[in-house]
Amino acid sequence: MKLQSVNPFNQDLLAEFEVFDNNSLEQAITEANRGFGLWRQFTYSKRADAVKRLASLLKKQRDSLAKLITCEMGKLYKEALAEIDKCALACEYYADNAEQMLAPVQATTDASRSYITYQPLGVIMAVMPWNFPFWQVFRFLVPVLMAGNTAVLKHASNVPQCALAIEKLVKEADLPDGCFRTLMVGSNKVEQIIADKRIKGVALTGSELAGRQIAKVAGYNIKKSVMELGGSDAFIVLDDVDLNLAIPTAVTSRFMNAGQTCISAKRFIVQSSIAEQFVEQFKQAVGQLTLGDPLDPATTLAPMARNDLRSELHQQVTHSLKQGAVNLLGCERGEGDGNFYQASILGSVKPGILAYQEEIFGPVASIIEVADDQEAIAVANDSPFGLGASIWSQDNERAEQIALSLEVGNAFINGLVKSDVRLPFGGVKRSGYGRELAAEGIKEFTNIKSVWIK
Ligand code: NAP
């Protein structure tokens, strides 16, 4: 079996790699485990220096790394540049804050002294997706390292060059050997790796299907897991919305990264009195998106990452149309060799229609009309997912009431739902459990130890 890197814009085979045999896998895990013995003894300040070197390298190699992302998974070059910048920011943030986040906390008990301390666990495994091939890895890796753990990565099979580039960066940043290893394996090896006694936890970012499998294996082996899974975020438009603010964000949220973002707005839940106006303006703005070469600055809608994902998306769209959704725009593949899908809008989406219930992971927006605030909340919560949501209104108090009623991990008012290293990120329901980022994220893979002294 080989891992292939294929350019989604023209199907060029860029590189291919043999998967690890059992010996190489054993060697990598051994190295990560040995690395832990050394790395855990580093002071926070020494770890921070190393992670800051990583940030400098990201900044120095920004252009070439972004180009690699664009050529391997297809996103717009300017989006890839922003992704690299965000990784560097995460390095600096945790380098500056990890020590204080994990400082021992004194507790008042019947002891003469008692406290809570956060100690590293060992080698943590990451199973990561291709849609943000650097950011997803860095937002896991940096806090895990700063907490004193080491890590191994099984990246998505279609981004092997990004996986190797991250390993190379960590080496260049002069972290001790084994602090981070990329495992060139397919998903069939994940169970065996989680079961290895040297692996102390697993973080998955990916689909619900992968989540069920990996959480089951982690549970069977009694290992800590964090699940960052799919989403079908609501973008709730109230009747007093400022459309000048909402429309551009609606377009960005749904169509950036060719719609392949877990926290994209996917269900546009619009109050009836404003629906016609919203749909008209949204359609006009979406209609201006231009498919093309993601390296070309004139392109505003990127190809999808893989052809099989485009076929799945098209099936979801045609099925929804058969069930009664209305084609307001697009709903077809784009022309050319790239995995293009037209910027699309489905109208009249209702309960019972696939697009109402399932995650649509591509450039397709669904419009759902509702009568009032209560119905907007009910529809937003009528989803198996609970990752993010945004509410659009000129009345912040009204919007905040709605935000607090939503079953999601991230609620934004009059703003694009985004991950921010300073805020915990994650979901509820079938969007997963556990948190990444901020202080909550760095504690996930620590032994929260209570110490009691008579
Ligand atoms: P995916 O198919 O689940 O793949 C994610 C990772 O899991 C890949 O490394 C994949 O390996 C591996 N994998 C898949 N099935 C597996 C199995 N049965 N056992 C072990 N490993 C398995 O997801 P994707 O298509 O790459 O990514 C899209 C999904 O990720 C969407 O649902 C999206 O919403 C979600 N996502 C969530 C977040 C979040 O923060 N909540 C962020 C980004 C994306 P292979 O590539 O080798 O198959």
CSV table of N, CA, C and O and ligand atoms in Angstrom, one decimal, residues 1 3 127-132 136 139 154-158 185-191 204-211 213-214 227-231 260-263 266 306 309 359 361 385 387 425-427 431 436, ligand 1:
chain,number,residue,atom,x,y,z
A,1,MET,N,0.8,-1.2,0.0
A,1,MET,CA,0.0,0.0,0.0
A,1,MET,C,0.9,1.3,0.0
A,1,MET,O,1.9,1.3,0.7
A,3,LEU,N,0.9,5.7,0.1
A,3,LEU,CA,0.2,6.9,0.4
A,3,LEU,C,0.5,7.9,-0.7
A,3,LEU,O,1.7,8.2,-1.0
A,127,VAL,N,-4.9,11.3,15.4
A,127,VAL,CA,-5.4,10.9,14.1
A,127,VAL,C,-6.0,12.1,13.5
A,127,VAL,O,-7.0,12.6,14.0
A,128,MET,N,-5.5,12.6,12.3
A,128,MET,CA,-5.9,13.9,11.9
A,128,MET,C,-6.5,13.9,10.5
A,128,MET,O,-6.2,13.0,9.7
A,129,PRO,N,-7.3,14.9,10.1
A,129,PRO,CA,-7.9,15.0,8.8
A,129,PRO,C,-7.0,15.9,7.9
A,129,PRO,O,-6.1,16.6,8.3
A,130,TRP,N,-7.5,16.0,6.6
A,130,TRP,CA,-6.7,16.7,5.6
A,130,TRP,C,-7.1,18.1,5.5
A,130,TRP,O,-6.5,18.9,4.8
A,131,ASN,N,-8.3,18.5,6.1
A,131,ASN,CA,-8.9,19.8,5.6
A,131,ASN,C,-8.1,21.1,6.1
A,131,ASN,O,-8.1,22.1,5.5
A,132,PHE,N,-7.4,20.9,7.3
A,132,PHE,CA,-6.4,22.0,7.7
A,132,PHE,C,-5.2,21.1,8.1
A,132,PHE,O,-5.0,20.9,9.3
A,136,GLN,N,-4.7,21.5,12.2
A,136,GLN,CA,-5.3,20.5,13.0
A,136,GLN,C,-4.2,19.8,13.8
A,136,GLN,O,-4.4,19.4,15.0
A,139,ARG,N,-2.6,22.4,16.5
A,139,ARG,CA,-3.5,22.7,17.7
A,139,ARG,C,-3.5,21.6,18.7
A,139,ARG,O,-3.8,21.7,19.8
A,154,LYS,N,-0.9,10.0,13.0
A,154,LYS,CA,-1.3,9.3,11.8
A,154,LYS,C,-2.2,10.3,11.0
A,154,LYS,O,-3.3,10.7,11.4
A,155,HIS,N,-1.6,10.9,10.0
A,155,HIS,CA,-2.3,11.9,9.3
A,155,HIS,C,-3.2,11.3,8.2
A,155,HIS,O,-3.1,10.1,8.0
A,156,ALA,N,-4.1,12.1,7.7
A,156,ALA,CA,-5.0,11.6,6.6
A,156,ALA,C,-4.1,11.1,5.4
A,156,ALA,O,-3.1,11.7,5.1
A,157,SER,N,-4.6,10.1,4.8
A,157,SER,CA,-3.8,9.4,3.8
A,157,SER,C,-3.5,10.3,2.6
A,157,SER,O,-2.5,10.0,1.8
A,158,ASN,N,-4.3,11.3,2.3
A,158,ASN,CA,-4.1,12.1,1.1
A,158,ASN,C,-3.2,13.4,1.4
A,158,ASN,O,-3.0,14.2,0.5
A,185,VAL,N,1.2,5.4,8.0
A,185,VAL,CA,0.3,4.2,8.0
A,185,VAL,C,-1.1,4.6,7.6
A,185,VAL,O,-1.5,5.7,7.6
A,186,GLY,N,-1.8,3.6,7.2
A,186,GLY,CA,-3.2,3.8,6.8
A,186,GLY,C,-4.1,3.6,8.1
A,186,GLY,O,-3.6,3.3,9.1
A,187,SER,N,-5.4,3.8,7.9
A,187,SER,CA,-6.3,3.7,9.1
A,187,SER,C,-6.4,2.3,9.6
A,187,SER,O,-6.8,2.1,10.8
A,188,ASN,N,-6.0,1.3,8.8
A,188,ASN,CA,-6.0,-0.1,9.3
A,188,ASN,C,-5.1,-0.4,10.5
A,188,ASN,O,-5.2,-1.4,11.2
A,189,LYS,N,-4.1,0.5,10.7
A,189,LYS,CA,-3.1,0.3,11.8
A,189,LYS,C,-3.5,1.0,13.1
A,189,LYS,O,-2.8,0.9,14.1
A,190,VAL,N,-4.5,1.9,13.0
A,190,VAL,CA,-4.8,2.7,14.2
A,190,VAL,C,-5.1,1.9,15.4
A,190,VAL,O,-4.7,2.2,16.5
A,191,GLU,N,-5.9,0.9,15.2
A,191,GLU,CA,-6.3,0.0,16.4
A,191,GLU,C,-5.1,-0.5,17.1
A,191,GLU,O,-4.9,-0.5,18.3
A,204,LEU,N,-8.6,12.4,18.1
A,204,LEU,CA,-9.0,12.3,16.7
A,204,LEU,C,-9.7,13.6,16.3
A,204,LEU,O,-10.6,14.1,17.0
A,205,THR,N,-9.4,14.1,15.1
A,205,THR,CA,-10.2,15.1,14.4
A,205,THR,C,-10.6,14.5,13.1
A,205,THR,O,-9.8,14.1,12.3
A,206,GLY,N,-11.9,14.3,13.0
A,206,GLY,CA,-12.4,13.6,11.8
A,206,GLY,C,-13.9,13.4,11.8
A,206,GLY,O,-14.6,14.1,12.5
A,207,SER,N,-14.3,12.4,11.0
A,207,SER,CA,-15.7,12.2,10.8
A,207,SER,C,-16.3,11.4,12.0
A,207,SER,O,-15.6,10.8,12.8
A,208,GLU,N,-17.7,11.4,12.0
A,208,GLU,CA,-18.4,10.7,13.1
A,208,GLU,C,-18.0,9.2,13.0
A,208,GLU,O,-17.9,8.5,14.0
A,209,LEU,N,-17.9,8.7,11.7
A,209,LEU,CA,-17.6,7.3,11.5
A,209,LEU,C,-16.3,6.9,12.2
A,209,LEU,O,-16.2,5.9,12.9
A,210,ALA,N,-15.3,7.7,11.9
A,210,ALA,CA,-13.9,7.4,12.4
A,210,ALA,C,-14.0,7.5,14.0
A,210,ALA,O,-13.4,6.8,14.7
A,211,GLY,N,-14.8,8.5,14.4
A,211,GLY,CA,-15.0,8.8,15.9
A,211,GLY,C,-15.5,7.5,16.6
A,211,GLY,O,-15.0,7.2,17.6
A,213,GLN,N,-15.3,4.5,15.7
A,213,GLN,CA,-14.3,3.4,15.7
A,213,GLN,C,-13.2,3.6,16.7
A,213,GLN,O,-12.8,2.8,17.5
A,214,ILE,N,-12.7,4.8,16.7
A,214,ILE,CA,-11.5,5.1,17.5
A,214,ILE,C,-11.9,5.3,19.0
A,214,ILE,O,-11.2,4.8,19.8
A,227,MET,N,-12.4,13.7,21.1
A,227,MET,CA,-13.0,13.5,19.8
A,227,MET,C,-13.5,14.9,19.2
A,227,MET,O,-14.4,15.5,19.8
A,228,GLU,N,-12.9,15.3,18.1
A,228,GLU,CA,-13.3,16.5,17.4
A,228,GLU,C,-13.9,16.1,16.1
A,228,GLU,O,-13.2,15.8,15.2
A,229,LEU,N,-15.3,16.0,16.1
A,229,LEU,CA,-15.9,15.3,14.9
A,229,LEU,C,-16.7,16.3,14.1
A,229,LEU,O,-16.4,17.5,14.1
A,230,GLY,N,-17.6,15.8,13.3
A,230,GLY,CA,-18.3,16.7,12.3
A,230,GLY,C,-19.2,17.7,12.9
A,230,GLY,O,-19.5,17.8,14.2
A,231,GLY,N,-19.8,18.5,12.1
A,231,GLY,CA,-20.7,19.6,12.5
A,231,GLY,C,-21.7,20.0,11.4
A,231,GLY,O,-21.4,19.7,10.2
A,260,GLN,N,-15.2,22.8,3.1
A,260,GLN,CA,-14.7,21.7,3.9
A,260,GLN,C,-14.2,22.0,5.2
A,260,GLN,O,-13.0,21.8,5.5
A,261,THR,N,-15.0,22.6,6.0
A,261,THR,CA,-14.6,23.1,7.4
A,261,THR,C,-15.6,22.6,8.4
A,261,THR,O,-16.8,22.7,8.1
A,262,CYS,N,-15.2,22.0,9.5
A,262,CYS,CA,-16.1,21.5,10.5
A,262,CYS,C,-17.1,22.6,11.0
A,262,CYS,O,-18.2,22.3,11.2
A,263,ILE,N,-16.5,23.8,11.2
A,263,ILE,CA,-17.3,24.9,11.7
A,263,ILE,C,-17.8,25.8,10.6
A,263,ILE,O,-18.1,27.0,10.9
A,266,LYS,N,-23.5,25.7,7.9
A,266,LYS,CA,-24.1,24.8,6.9
A,266,LYS,C,-25.6,24.9,6.7
A,266,LYS,O,-26.1,24.8,5.7
A,306,ARG,N,-10.7,15.8,-2.7
A,306,ARG,CA,-10.6,14.5,-3.4
A,306,ARG,C,-11.8,14.3,-4.2
A,306,ARG,O,-12.9,14.7,-3.9
A,309,LEU,N,-14.8,12.5,-2.5
A,309,LEU,CA,-15.5,13.4,-1.6
A,309,LEU,C,-16.5,14.2,-2.4
A,309,LEU,O,-17.6,14.5,-2.0
A,359,GLU,N,-24.3,16.2,7.8
A,359,GLU,CA,-23.3,17.2,7.5
A,359,GLU,C,-23.0,17.2,6.0
A,359,GLU,O,-22.8,16.2,5.4
A,361,PHE,N,-20.3,18.4,3.6
A,361,PHE,CA,-18.9,18.9,3.7
A,361,PHE,C,-18.4,19.3,2.3
A,361,PHE,O,-17.6,18.6,1.7
A,385,PHE,N,-25.6,17.0,15.5
A,385,PHE,CA,-24.3,17.6,15.8
A,385,PHE,C,-24.5,18.8,16.8
A,385,PHE,O,-25.6,19.3,16.9
A,387,LEU,N,-21.5,21.4,17.2
A,387,LEU,CA,-20.2,22.0,17.2
A,387,LEU,C,-20.2,23.5,17.4
A,387,LEU,O,-19.9,24.0,18.5
A,425,PHE,N,-12.1,24.9,22.3
A,425,PHE,CA,-12.8,24.5,21.1
A,425,PHE,C,-13.2,23.0,21.1
A,425,PHE,O,-12.4,22.2,21.4
A,426,GLY,N,-14.5,22.8,20.8
A,426,GLY,CA,-15.0,21.4,20.7
A,426,GLY,C,-16.5,21.4,20.7
A,426,GLY,O,-17.1,22.4,20.6
A,427,GLY,N,-17.0,20.2,20.7
A,427,GLY,CA,-18.5,20.1,20.5
A,427,GLY,C,-19.2,19.2,21.5
A,427,GLY,O,-18.6,18.7,22.5
A,431,SER,N,-20.9,15.7,17.7
A,431,SER,CA,-19.7,16.5,17.3
A,431,SER,C,-18.5,16.1,18.2
A,431,SER,O,-17.3,16.6,17.9
A,436,GLU,N,-10.1,21.2,22.7
A,436,GLU,CA,-8.7,21.6,22.3
A,436,GLU,C,-8.6,23.1,22.6
A,436,GLU,O,-9.6,23.8,22.8
B,1,NAP,P1,-12.2,11.0,8.2
B,1,NAP,O1,-12.4,10.2,7.0
B,1,NAP,O2,-12.8,10.6,9.5
B,1,NAP,O3,-10.6,11.0,8.4
B,1,NAP,C1,-10.0,11.6,9.5
B,1,NAP,C2,-8.8,10.7,10.0
B,1,NAP,O4,-9.3,9.5,10.5
B,1,NAP,C3,-7.9,10.3,8.8
B,1,NAP,O5,-6.5,10.3,9.3
B,1,NAP,C4,-8.4,8.9,8.5
B,1,NAP,O6,-7.4,8.1,7.8
B,1,NAP,C5,-8.7,8.4,9.8
B,1,NAP,N1,-9.7,7.3,9.8
B,1,NAP,C6,-10.9,7.3,9.0
B,1,NAP,N2,-11.6,6.2,9.3
B,1,NAP,C7,-10.9,5.5,10.3
B,1,NAP,C8,-11.1,4.3,11.0
B,1,NAP,N3,-12.2,3.6,10.8
B,1,NAP,N4,-10.2,3.9,11.9
B,1,NAP,C9,-9.1,4.7,12.1
B,1,NAP,N5,-8.9,5.8,11.5
B,1,NAP,C10,-9.7,6.3,10.6
B,1,NAP,O7,-12.5,12.5,8.0
B,1,NAP,P2,-12.1,13.5,6.9
B,1,NAP,O8,-12.9,13.2,5.7
B,1,NAP,O9,-10.6,13.4,6.7
B,1,NAP,O10,-12.4,14.9,7.5
B,1,NAP,C11,-13.7,15.4,7.5
B,1,NAP,C12,-14.4,15.3,8.7
B,1,NAP,O11,-13.7,15.8,9.8
B,1,NAP,C13,-15.7,16.1,8.7
B,1,NAP,O12,-16.7,15.3,9.3
B,1,NAP,C14,-15.4,17.3,9.6
B,1,NAP,O13,-16.5,18.0,10.1
B,1,NAP,C15,-14.5,16.7,10.6
B,1,NAP,N6,-13.7,17.7,11.2
B,1,NAP,C16,-13.9,18.1,12.5
B,1,NAP,C17,-13.2,19.1,13.1
B,1,NAP,C18,-13.4,19.5,14.5
B,1,NAP,O14,-12.6,20.2,15.1
B,1,NAP,N7,-14.5,19.1,15.2
B,1,NAP,C19,-12.2,19.7,12.4
B,1,NAP,C20,-12.0,19.4,11.1
B,1,NAP,C21,-12.7,18.4,10.5
B,1,NAP,P3,-7.4,7.9,6.3
B,1,NAP,O15,-7.2,9.2,5.6
B,1,NAP,O16,-6.2,7.0,6.1
B,1,NAP,O17,-8.7,7.3,5.9
